[in-house]
Short mmCIF file of C-alpha atoms and ligand atoms in Angstrom, two decimals:
data_model
loop_
_atom_site.label_atom_id
_atom_site.label_comp_id
_atom_site.label_asym_id
_atom_site.label_seq_id
_atom_site.Cartn_x
_atom_site.Cartn_y
_atom_site.Cartn_z
CA UNK A 1 28.65 28.89 -17.64
CA UNK A 2 26.32 27.35 -15.09
CA UNK A 3 23.23 28.46 -13.27
CA UNK A 4 24.43 29.85 -10.01
CA UNK A 5 23.88 32.49 -7.43
CA UNK A 6 26.29 34.90 -9.02
CA UNK A 7 24.11 34.99 -12.11
CA UNK A 8 20.89 35.65 -10.33
CA UNK A 9 18.39 37.63 -12.32
CA UNK A 10 15.19 39.26 -11.16
CA UNK A 11 12.16 36.97 -11.03
CA UNK A 12 10.78 37.86 -14.41
CA UNK A 13 14.08 36.92 -16.04
CA UNK A 14 14.23 33.44 -14.59
CA UNK A 15 12.03 31.41 -16.84
CA UNK A 16 14.21 32.16 -19.81
CA UNK A 17 11.62 31.04 -22.34
CA UNK A 18 11.40 34.14 -24.39
CA UNK A 19 12.23 37.52 -22.97
CA UNK A 20 9.74 39.42 -25.10
CA UNK A 21 6.84 37.16 -24.20
CA UNK A 22 7.77 37.49 -20.58
CA UNK A 23 7.79 41.25 -20.67
CA UNK A 24 4.43 41.41 -22.37
CA UNK A 25 3.04 38.95 -19.90
CA UNK A 26 4.31 40.73 -16.82
CA UNK A 27 2.69 43.93 -18.04
CA UNK A 28 -0.63 42.13 -18.18
CA UNK A 29 -0.07 40.38 -14.89
CA UNK A 30 -0.43 43.46 -12.77
CA UNK A 31 -4.19 43.18 -13.03
CA UNK A 32 -4.20 39.68 -11.50
CA UNK A 33 -4.61 38.87 -7.89
CA UNK A 34 -1.70 36.69 -6.68
CA UNK A 35 -1.31 33.99 -4.09
CA UNK A 36 -4.59 34.07 -2.27
CA UNK A 37 -6.58 33.23 -5.36
CA UNK A 38 -4.68 29.96 -5.70
CA UNK A 39 -5.27 29.08 -2.09
CA UNK A 40 -8.94 29.72 -2.55
CA UNK A 41 -8.97 27.58 -5.68
CA UNK A 42 -7.22 24.67 -3.98
CA UNK A 43 -9.27 24.65 -0.81
CA UNK A 44 -12.85 24.49 -1.84
CA UNK A 45 -15.55 22.78 0.17
CA UNK A 46 -14.51 19.42 1.57
CA UNK A 47 -16.45 16.38 0.49
CA UNK A 48 -16.97 13.01 2.03
CA UNK A 49 -17.56 10.69 -0.88
CA UNK A 50 -14.61 8.49 -0.08
CA UNK A 51 -13.47 6.47 2.82
CA UNK A 52 -10.01 7.21 4.02
CA UNK A 53 -7.29 4.82 4.98
CA UNK A 54 -6.14 5.02 8.55
CA UNK A 55 -2.79 6.64 9.23
CA UNK A 56 -0.11 4.73 11.04
CA UNK A 57 1.05 5.92 14.43
CA UNK A 58 3.90 4.90 16.67
CA UNK A 59 6.53 3.68 14.25
CA UNK A 60 9.24 1.51 15.66
CA UNK A 61 12.87 2.11 14.78
CA UNK A 62 13.52 0.90 11.26
CA UNK A 63 16.68 1.08 9.20
CA UNK A 64 17.10 4.28 7.24
CA UNK A 65 17.99 2.39 4.10
CA UNK A 66 16.24 -0.60 2.61
CA UNK A 67 17.37 -4.03 3.67
CA UNK A 68 16.55 -7.15 1.67
CA UNK A 69 14.08 -9.47 3.27
CA UNK A 70 14.94 -13.16 3.34
CA UNK A 71 11.71 -14.97 2.43
CA UNK A 72 12.24 -17.56 -0.29
CA UNK A 73 8.92 -18.44 -1.88
CA UNK A 74 7.15 -15.15 -1.15
CA UNK A 75 8.38 -12.11 -3.03
CA UNK A 76 11.18 -10.62 -0.97
CA UNK A 77 10.18 -7.63 1.09
CA UNK A 78 12.23 -4.45 0.97
CA UNK A 79 11.45 -2.17 3.86
CA UNK A 80 12.37 1.46 4.29
CA UNK A 81 11.46 4.46 6.37
CA UNK A 82 11.13 7.99 5.06
CA UNK A 83 10.87 10.94 7.40
CA UNK A 84 9.94 14.24 5.78
CA UNK A 85 11.32 17.15 7.81
CA UNK A 86 12.95 20.56 7.48
CA UNK A 87 16.73 20.45 7.37
CA UNK A 88 19.80 22.47 6.38
CA UNK A 89 21.83 21.02 3.53
CA UNK A 90 24.72 22.26 1.41
CA UNK A 91 23.09 22.54 -2.03
CA UNK A 92 25.50 25.16 -3.36
CA UNK A 93 29.32 25.18 -3.18
CA UNK A 94 30.90 25.46 0.27
CA UNK A 95 31.77 29.12 -0.04
CA UNK A 96 28.02 29.85 0.16
CA UNK A 97 25.79 29.17 3.17
CA UNK A 98 23.72 26.05 3.65
CA UNK A 99 20.09 26.02 2.47
CA UNK A 100 17.03 25.32 4.59
CA UNK A 101 15.13 22.63 2.69
CA UNK A 102 12.44 20.04 3.30
CA UNK A 103 14.09 16.67 3.06
CA UNK A 104 13.45 12.94 3.31
CA UNK A 105 15.78 11.46 5.94
CA UNK A 106 17.78 14.68 5.97
CA UNK A 107 19.02 14.51 2.40
CA UNK A 108 18.15 16.19 -0.88
CA UNK A 109 17.34 14.27 -2.97
CA UNK A 110 15.95 11.69 -0.53
CA UNK A 111 17.55 8.28 -0.10
CA UNK A 112 17.73 6.03 -3.13
CA UNK A 113 15.27 3.18 -2.65
CA UNK A 114 16.46 0.08 -4.48
CA UNK A 115 14.68 -3.20 -4.97
CA UNK A 116 14.50 -5.93 -7.56
CA UNK A 117 11.69 -6.46 -10.04
CA UNK A 118 8.91 -8.53 -8.50
CA UNK A 119 9.85 -7.67 -4.93
CA UNK A 120 7.52 -5.96 -2.49
CA UNK A 121 8.34 -2.53 -1.19
CA UNK A 122 7.06 -1.37 2.19
CA UNK A 123 7.81 2.21 3.11
CA UNK A 124 6.91 3.77 6.44
CA UNK A 125 6.48 7.49 5.90
CA UNK A 126 6.53 9.88 8.82
CA UNK A 127 5.55 13.49 8.47
CA UNK A 128 7.68 15.88 10.52
CA UNK A 129 6.70 18.87 8.40
CA UNK A 130 4.37 21.58 9.67
CA UNK A 131 1.80 20.70 6.99
CA UNK A 132 0.07 17.68 5.46
CA UNK A 133 1.84 15.53 2.90
CA UNK A 134 1.62 12.26 0.94
CA UNK A 135 4.07 10.22 -1.11
CA UNK A 136 3.37 9.30 -4.73
CA UNK A 137 5.42 6.55 -6.41
CA UNK A 138 5.74 8.05 -9.84
CA UNK A 139 5.50 5.55 -12.69
CA UNK A 140 4.93 2.47 -10.52
CA UNK A 141 1.91 0.44 -11.60
CA UNK A 142 0.56 -0.18 -8.12
CA UNK A 143 -2.84 -0.61 -6.46
CA UNK A 144 -4.80 2.62 -6.39
CA UNK A 145 -4.89 2.84 -2.58
CA UNK A 146 -1.06 3.10 -2.52
CA UNK A 147 -0.86 5.92 -5.09
CA UNK A 148 -0.46 8.76 -2.58
CA UNK A 149 -3.05 11.19 -3.94
CA UNK A 150 -4.63 13.22 -1.12
CA UNK A 151 -8.41 12.91 -0.70
CA UNK A 152 -8.63 10.60 -3.74
CA UNK A 153 -6.64 7.55 -2.63
CA UNK A 154 -5.88 8.41 0.98
CA UNK A 155 -6.32 10.98 3.69
CA UNK A 156 -3.26 13.25 3.68
CA UNK A 157 -0.65 12.47 6.34
CA UNK A 158 -1.03 15.01 9.15
CA UNK A 159 1.98 16.69 10.76
CA UNK A 160 3.27 14.16 13.30
CA UNK A 161 1.41 11.33 11.57
CA UNK A 162 2.50 8.47 9.39
CA UNK A 163 1.38 6.16 6.61
CA UNK A 164 2.73 2.85 5.39
CA UNK A 165 2.82 2.25 1.66
CA UNK A 166 3.20 -1.30 0.45
CA UNK A 167 3.11 -2.66 -3.07
CA UNK A 168 4.78 -5.06 -5.49
CA UNK A 169 7.13 -3.73 -8.17
CA UNK A 170 5.93 -5.15 -11.50
CA UNK A 171 8.40 -3.27 -13.72
CA UNK A 172 12.16 -2.89 -13.63
CA UNK A 173 13.39 0.62 -14.31
CA UNK A 174 14.14 4.11 -13.04
CA UNK A 175 11.30 5.63 -11.01
CA UNK A 176 10.95 8.28 -8.33
CA UNK A 177 8.88 9.37 -5.39
CA UNK A 178 7.60 12.77 -4.35
CA UNK A 179 4.75 14.36 -2.37
CA UNK A 180 1.40 14.82 -4.09
CA UNK A 181 0.14 17.38 -1.60
CA UNK A 182 1.03 20.99 -2.46
CA UNK A 183 3.75 19.43 -4.55
CA UNK A 184 4.60 22.74 -6.25
CA UNK A 185 6.01 23.86 -2.91
CA UNK A 186 6.99 20.55 -1.28
CA UNK A 187 8.99 19.39 -4.31
CA UNK A 188 10.26 22.94 -4.80
CA UNK A 189 11.69 22.80 -1.27
CA UNK A 190 13.51 19.54 -1.87
CA UNK A 191 11.17 16.57 -1.35
CA UNK A 192 11.76 13.81 -3.92
CA UNK A 193 13.98 10.80 -4.35
CA UNK A 194 14.85 7.96 -6.71
CA UNK A 195 13.26 4.52 -6.70
CA UNK A 196 15.38 2.08 -8.69
CA UNK A 197 13.93 -1.28 -9.62
CA UNK A 198 16.68 -3.56 -10.86
CA UNK A 199 16.20 -6.08 -13.64
CA UNK A 200 16.36 -9.72 -12.57
CA UNK A 201 19.42 -9.88 -14.83
CA UNK A 202 20.80 -6.38 -15.22
CA UNK A 203 22.75 -5.54 -18.37
CA UNK A 204 26.52 -5.66 -18.16
CA UNK A 205 28.02 -2.26 -17.50
CA UNK A 206 31.03 -1.06 -15.51
CA UNK A 207 29.00 1.31 -13.37
CA UNK A 208 25.32 1.98 -12.72
CA UNK A 209 25.17 5.73 -12.11
CA UNK A 210 22.23 7.86 -10.99
CA UNK A 211 21.88 11.59 -11.58
CA UNK A 212 18.84 13.17 -9.97
CA UNK A 213 18.46 16.66 -11.42
CA UNK A 214 16.97 19.35 -9.21
CA UNK A 215 16.23 23.02 -9.66
CA UNK A 216 15.83 25.62 -6.91
CA UNK A 217 15.08 29.31 -6.79
CA UNK A 218 17.56 30.67 -4.28
CA UNK A 219 18.32 34.10 -2.87
CA UNK A 220 21.83 35.48 -2.54
CA UNK A 221 22.14 33.95 0.94
CA UNK A 222 21.31 30.52 -0.59
CA UNK A 223 17.93 30.36 1.12
CA UNK A 224 14.94 29.17 -0.90
CA UNK A 225 12.90 32.12 -2.04
CA UNK A 226 9.29 32.26 -1.02
CA UNK A 227 6.50 33.23 -3.35
CA UNK A 228 5.39 29.66 -4.15
CA UNK A 229 2.13 29.65 -6.04
CA UNK A 230 2.70 33.08 -7.56
CA UNK A 231 0.34 33.60 -10.47
CA UNK A 232 3.27 34.61 -12.67
CA UNK A 233 4.72 31.10 -12.33
CA UNK A 234 1.36 29.37 -12.50
CA UNK A 235 0.35 30.95 -15.76
CA UNK A 236 3.73 30.76 -17.51
CA UNK A 237 6.40 28.03 -17.53
CA UNK A 238 6.12 27.20 -13.82
CA UNK A 239 8.59 28.04 -11.10
CA UNK A 240 11.88 27.66 -12.91
CA UNK A 241 14.80 28.16 -10.54
CA UNK A 242 18.24 29.68 -10.76
CA UNK A 243 20.24 26.80 -9.27
CA UNK A 244 20.45 23.42 -10.96
CA UNK A 245 21.67 20.55 -8.80
CA UNK A 246 22.99 17.09 -9.58
CA UNK A 247 22.25 14.66 -6.75
CA UNK A 248 21.70 17.67 -4.51
CA UNK A 249 25.01 19.40 -5.23
CA UNK A 250 26.67 21.51 -7.89
CA UNK A 251 29.72 19.42 -8.78
CA UNK A 252 32.26 20.82 -11.23
CA UNK A 253 33.18 17.43 -12.60
CA UNK A 254 32.21 13.80 -12.74
CA UNK A 255 35.20 11.40 -12.81
CA UNK A 256 35.30 8.74 -15.50
CA UNK A 257 37.82 6.34 -16.97
CA UNK A 258 38.49 5.93 -20.67
CA UNK A 259 36.89 2.82 -22.10
CA UNK A 260 34.36 2.25 -19.34
CA UNK A 261 30.67 1.76 -20.03
CA UNK A 262 28.18 3.52 -17.80
CA UNK A 263 24.50 3.03 -17.40
CA UNK A 264 23.41 6.54 -16.55
CA UNK A 265 19.97 6.93 -15.01
CA UNK A 266 18.65 10.47 -15.35
CA UNK A 267 15.68 11.73 -13.34
CA UNK A 268 14.25 15.20 -13.79
CA UNK A 269 12.99 15.94 -10.28
CA UNK A 270 12.58 19.68 -10.92
CA UNK A 271 9.14 21.24 -10.45
CA UNK A 272 9.18 22.97 -13.83
CA UNK A 273 12.56 23.07 -15.56
CA UNK A 274 13.09 21.13 -18.80
CA UNK A 275 16.56 19.78 -19.60
CA UNK A 276 18.11 19.06 -22.99
CA UNK A 277 21.41 17.39 -22.19
CA UNK A 278 24.18 17.05 -24.73
CA UNK A 279 27.16 14.90 -23.83
CA UNK A 280 29.81 16.75 -25.78
CA UNK A 281 32.30 14.47 -27.52
CA UNK A 282 30.19 11.40 -26.73
CA UNK A 283 27.37 9.41 -28.32
CA UNK A 284 24.98 8.17 -25.67
CA UNK A 285 22.35 5.52 -26.37
CA UNK A 286 18.89 5.79 -24.89
CA UNK A 287 17.90 2.33 -23.62
CA UNK A 288 14.87 3.20 -21.45
CA UNK A 289 12.43 6.08 -21.04
CA UNK A 290 10.35 6.57 -17.91
CA UNK A 291 11.68 3.26 -16.69
CA UNK A 292 10.41 1.32 -19.71
CA UNK A 293 12.88 -0.30 -22.13
CA UNK A 294 13.05 1.16 -25.63
CA UNK A 295 14.95 0.05 -28.72
CA UNK A 296 18.44 1.49 -28.13
CA UNK A 297 18.83 4.69 -30.12
CA UNK A 298 20.81 7.88 -30.15
CA UNK A 299 18.76 10.80 -28.81
CA UNK A 300 17.07 12.64 -31.68
CA UNK A 301 18.88 15.92 -32.32
CA UNK A 302 21.76 14.79 -30.11
CA UNK A 303 20.21 15.97 -26.82
CA UNK A 304 18.36 14.00 -24.17
CA UNK A 305 15.24 16.05 -23.49
CA UNK A 306 13.62 15.56 -20.09
CA UNK A 307 10.56 17.46 -18.94
CA UNK A 308 9.64 17.43 -15.25
CA UNK A 309 9.24 13.86 -13.90
CA UNK A 310 10.67 12.28 -17.04
CA UNK A 311 13.49 9.76 -16.81
CA UNK A 312 15.97 8.29 -19.29
CA UNK A 313 18.43 5.42 -18.94
CA UNK A 314 21.49 5.89 -21.13
CA UNK A 315 24.41 3.75 -22.09
CA UNK A 316 27.35 6.09 -22.07
CA UNK A 317 30.62 4.69 -23.44
CA UNK A 318 33.63 6.73 -22.36
CA UNK A 319 35.23 6.92 -25.77
CA UNK A 320 37.37 10.04 -25.31
CA UNK A 321 41.07 10.19 -24.41
CA UNK A 322 42.51 9.75 -20.91
CA UNK A 323 43.07 13.11 -19.24
CA UNK A 324 40.45 14.91 -21.38
CA UNK A 325 37.43 16.89 -20.19
CA UNK A 326 33.99 17.24 -21.82
CA UNK A 327 30.98 19.31 -20.89
CA UNK A 328 27.52 17.95 -20.30
CA UNK A 329 25.66 20.90 -21.71
CA UNK A 330 22.05 21.94 -21.21
CA UNK A 331 20.73 24.05 -24.06
CA UNK A 332 16.98 23.71 -23.61
CA UNK A 333 16.37 27.41 -22.96
CA UNK A 334 18.18 29.00 -25.87
CA UNK A 335 18.83 32.21 -23.94
CA UNK A 336 20.14 30.48 -20.83
CA UNK A 337 22.50 27.68 -21.84
CA UNK A 338 24.93 26.37 -19.21
CA UNK A 339 27.15 23.38 -18.47
CA UNK A 340 25.70 20.99 -15.92
CA UNK A 341 28.99 19.22 -15.17
CA UNK A 342 32.19 18.11 -16.91
CA UNK A 343 33.08 14.51 -17.64
CA UNK A 344 36.64 14.44 -16.33
CA UNK A 345 38.78 11.55 -17.59
CA UNK A 346 41.45 10.06 -15.37
CA UNK A 347 44.91 9.48 -16.83
CA UNK A 348 44.52 5.71 -16.63
CA UNK A 349 44.86 3.67 -19.78
CA UNK A 350 41.53 2.79 -21.42
CA UNK A 351 39.69 -0.05 -19.73
CA UNK A 352 38.92 -1.61 -23.11
CA UNK A 353 39.45 -0.70 -26.74
CA UNK A 354 35.87 -0.58 -27.87
CA UNK A 355 32.52 -1.41 -26.35
CA UNK A 356 30.05 -3.53 -28.29
CA UNK A 357 26.47 -2.71 -29.19
CA UNK A 358 24.34 -1.27 -26.41
CA UNK A 359 22.29 -3.85 -24.52
CA UNK A 360 18.55 -4.22 -25.14
CA UNK A 361 16.77 -4.33 -21.79
CA UNK A 362 14.20 -7.10 -21.25
CA UNK A 363 10.62 -5.87 -21.72
CA UNK A 364 8.43 -5.26 -18.69
CA UNK A 365 5.10 -7.14 -18.47
CA UNK A 366 2.89 -4.44 -20.03
CA UNK A 367 -0.34 -5.31 -21.78
CA UNK A 368 -0.14 -4.46 -25.48
CA UNK A 369 -2.99 -2.14 -26.55
CA UNK A 370 -4.98 -3.02 -29.66
CA UNK A 371 -4.60 0.35 -31.32
CA UNK A 372 -6.99 -0.29 -34.22
CA UNK A 373 -9.83 -1.60 -32.11
CA UNK A 374 -9.27 0.90 -29.32
CA UNK A 375 -11.90 3.35 -28.16
CA UNK A 376 -10.68 6.89 -28.85
CA UNK A 377 -11.01 10.13 -26.91
CA UNK A 378 -9.71 13.61 -27.48
CA UNK A 379 -8.26 15.59 -24.59
CA UNK A 380 -7.52 19.28 -25.12
CA UNK A 381 -5.27 21.31 -22.85
CA UNK A 382 -5.92 25.05 -22.85
CA UNK A 383 -5.05 28.19 -20.94
CA UNK A 384 -1.87 29.90 -19.86
CA UNK A 385 -0.58 33.35 -20.57
CA UNK A 386 -1.12 34.32 -24.19
CA UNK A 387 -3.76 31.59 -24.31
CA UNK A 388 -7.41 31.43 -23.42
CA UNK A 389 -8.01 31.77 -19.68
CA UNK A 390 -11.54 33.12 -19.98
CA UNK A 391 -14.13 31.53 -17.74
CA UNK A 392 -11.64 29.81 -15.43
CA UNK A 393 -12.18 29.95 -11.69
CA UNK A 394 -10.18 32.45 -9.66
CA UNK A 395 -6.58 31.23 -9.27
CA UNK A 396 -6.79 28.81 -12.19
CA UNK A 397 -4.78 29.31 -15.34
CA UNK A 398 -5.28 26.05 -17.24
CA UNK A 399 -7.99 23.60 -18.17
CA UNK A 400 -8.40 20.03 -19.42
CA UNK A 401 -11.35 19.73 -21.83
CA UNK A 402 -12.53 23.06 -20.48
CA UNK A 403 -12.46 22.08 -16.81
CA UNK A 404 -9.94 23.43 -14.29
CA UNK A 405 -9.47 21.13 -11.31
CA UNK A 406 -7.44 21.56 -8.16
CA UNK A 407 -5.26 18.76 -6.83
CA UNK A 408 -7.97 17.25 -4.70
CA UNK A 409 -6.42 19.21 -1.87
CA UNK A 410 -8.74 20.52 0.75
CA UNK A 411 -11.07 17.85 -0.59
CA UNK A 412 -12.10 19.88 -3.63
CA UNK A 413 -14.17 17.34 -5.51
CA UNK A 414 -13.81 16.56 -9.13
CA UNK A 415 -15.53 14.26 -11.50
CA UNK A 416 -13.52 11.92 -13.71
CA UNK A 417 -12.68 13.24 -17.14
CA UNK A 418 -13.17 9.75 -18.56
CA UNK A 419 -14.52 6.48 -17.29
CA UNK A 420 -12.72 3.54 -18.89
CA UNK A 421 -13.66 -0.14 -18.87
CA UNK A 422 -11.13 -2.38 -17.21
CA UNK A 423 -9.15 -4.47 -19.69
CA UNK A 424 -10.06 -2.45 -22.79
CA UNK A 425 -7.64 -0.65 -25.10
CA UNK A 426 -7.82 3.13 -25.41
CA UNK A 427 -6.20 5.75 -27.59
CA UNK A 428 -6.17 9.26 -26.16
CA UNK A 429 -5.51 12.06 -28.59
CA UNK A 430 -3.80 14.78 -26.56
CA UNK A 431 -3.96 18.28 -27.98
CA UNK A 432 -1.81 21.04 -26.51
CA UNK A 433 -3.75 24.14 -27.44
CA UNK A 434 -1.36 26.43 -25.53
CA UNK A 435 1.94 28.17 -26.15
CA UNK A 436 3.73 26.30 -23.36
CA UNK A 437 5.37 22.91 -22.81
CA UNK A 438 3.41 20.37 -20.78
CA UNK A 439 4.71 17.00 -19.57
CA UNK A 440 1.45 15.09 -19.19
CA UNK A 441 1.46 12.25 -16.66
CA UNK A 442 -0.98 9.38 -16.19
CA UNK A 443 -0.91 7.53 -12.87
CA UNK A 444 -1.11 3.76 -12.52
CA UNK A 445 -0.33 2.92 -16.16
CA UNK A 446 2.35 3.20 -18.81
CA UNK A 447 1.24 4.07 -22.32
CA UNK A 448 2.73 3.85 -25.78
CA UNK A 449 3.20 7.11 -27.68
CA UNK A 450 1.95 6.04 -31.11
CA UNK A 451 1.94 9.34 -33.00
CA UNK A 452 2.98 12.97 -32.76
CA UNK A 453 1.34 15.62 -34.89
CA UNK A 454 -0.30 12.85 -36.91
CA UNK A 455 2.94 11.02 -37.73
CA UNK A 456 3.69 7.58 -36.27
CA UNK A 457 6.51 7.61 -33.75
CA UNK A 458 9.62 5.66 -34.64
CA UNK A 459 10.04 3.75 -31.35
CA UNK A 460 6.44 3.65 -30.08
CA UNK A 461 8.00 4.29 -26.68
CA UNK A 462 6.29 3.39 -23.43
CA UNK A 463 6.10 6.42 -21.14
CA UNK A 464 4.23 7.57 -18.08
CA UNK A 465 4.86 11.25 -18.80
CA UNK A 466 4.68 12.58 -22.35
CA UNK A 467 5.97 16.03 -23.13
CA UNK A 468 3.80 18.10 -25.45
CA UNK A 469 5.57 21.03 -27.09
CA UNK A 470 3.52 24.20 -27.70
CA UNK A 471 0.63 23.33 -30.06
CA UNK A 472 1.80 19.74 -30.32
CA UNK A 473 -0.57 16.78 -30.53
CA UNK A 474 0.19 13.20 -29.56
CA UNK A 475 -1.71 9.93 -29.46
CA UNK A 476 -1.11 7.61 -26.56
CA UNK A 477 -2.38 4.03 -26.36
CA UNK A 478 -2.76 1.70 -23.40
CA UNK A 479 -4.85 -1.04 -21.87
CA UNK A 480 -6.85 0.28 -18.92
CA UNK A 481 -5.87 -2.66 -16.74
CA UNK A 482 -5.47 -1.05 -13.33
CA UNK A 483 -8.75 -0.24 -11.57
CA UNK A 484 -9.18 3.01 -9.67
CA UNK A 485 -9.24 6.76 -10.00
CA UNK A 486 -5.96 7.81 -11.61
CA UNK A 487 -4.68 11.35 -11.81
CA UNK A 488 -3.91 12.63 -15.29
CA UNK A 489 -2.13 15.95 -15.12
CA UNK A 490 0.65 18.22 -16.21
CA UNK A 491 3.85 17.66 -14.23
CA UNK A 492 4.87 21.30 -14.30
CA UNK A 493 3.72 21.39 -10.70
CA UNK A 494 2.42 24.95 -10.84
CA UNK A 495 0.31 23.99 -13.86
CA UNK A 496 -1.04 20.99 -11.99
CA UNK A 497 -1.95 23.25 -9.07
CA UNK A 498 -3.70 25.78 -11.23
CA UNK A 499 -6.07 23.66 -13.26
CA UNK A 500 -4.15 21.26 -15.52
CA UNK A 501 -5.31 18.32 -13.48
CA UNK A 502 -7.87 15.64 -14.14
CA UNK A 503 -8.78 12.12 -13.24
CA UNK A 504 -9.33 9.00 -15.33
CA UNK A 505 -11.45 6.30 -13.75
CA UNK A 506 -10.83 2.66 -14.62
CA UNK A 507 -13.48 0.38 -13.27
CU1 C2O B 1 4.82 12.55 -10.34
CU2 C2O B 1 0.75 13.01 -10.17
O1 C2O B 1 2.77 12.81 -10.20
CU1 CU B 2 1.81 22.23 -18.02
#
């Protein structure tokens, strides 16, 4: 079974978290104002504390896909152009109509940007949407001014305007880009794409494969349903869709050959949906999380769990028999399991008898935090349905240490949650005091997850987005080595838009 149009359920059935909770919640919801309250929350009085970078007008014709520069001594320059515009694409199988989306360069997901570690990336973004936008380079440790956060790091790109982002790529790994302006709608309508930074010496595999996972809420005519920013989605699990896509389509099968070794890069580009992927009949190895290498290990519990914005690089050895077929199954929402795609083996003889140990990727140049000497802070996430939403501004459903911030949109000002000293080590104790999952993302840095619920983590993994289960606590550690104002927020985009947003200043 897969998520598809034929299995559409009414809105309240879509989130699939827990039917009883949902029913209770929707009863209570009737007393809430919807829609306009959020708008009001997001567009409070403009402020003028910051200077804005100038937009770029009059772009010359540039190639749609990156082309390697040729400089020898200087880091090579990879240049690309992204045009955000409405477009019709075939998200669902051909027997259904096309879907009107918002796309980069006409495709959903957007074009794959590829460069090598240490190279410079220059991307000319043009906005052909009817509203403002920005592009955020999720997980890239870049200068603050290139981070794509409206009103904090740049003036949003006006309709018809442009902006050129340029930065060096310090880390190899699997990253992605997406708007940071009204992202709960802009991402929900299709805007995001992969940014792959190759290792200087990539590990040996037969194929380097990318699966960008998307999730859309479609009507029976395959159009994207409206109702973005509905308080029901804001205050629950976010806008979970009814149509899961793999690289912008709904393929039945993915062709493989017995004996081959894949590096499979997974990106969860959905606004709210969590995935827990099981590769039936196979034993994948996780070799990187959020772009950062990790000691190769089998996913705990047998499933690769990816909250919104999270990435995993797997080594997948095709150990099953020629001609066989095996489901990639998503069982995250116990009441709504489905098969994402089938691994379909060709009849060819196995490429090799047995693959060796999985490769260990070379570490990226991250500063190691001194956990013992680190300054510590506690950060508590509250709110949500069945949680405490008392005292929050109209349209807000969540808070970080008691404060509900907007996304900086409309210039709504907010003070930093923390001010950190450049070069010092910090441990942040994150406390999820809600009944919902929250993938918490810090811009401009990667951090080690050193404990969960008081117990040391086995791999001390480097992440940029750490998923907190309901009531879970985690300690993250990092060196505050990148100066600027960095967003620190939940990546369920409706949560981000309705208060689970804050800023950490490094200076
Ligand atoms: Cu992927 Cu603040 O974002
Ligand atoms: Cu959240």
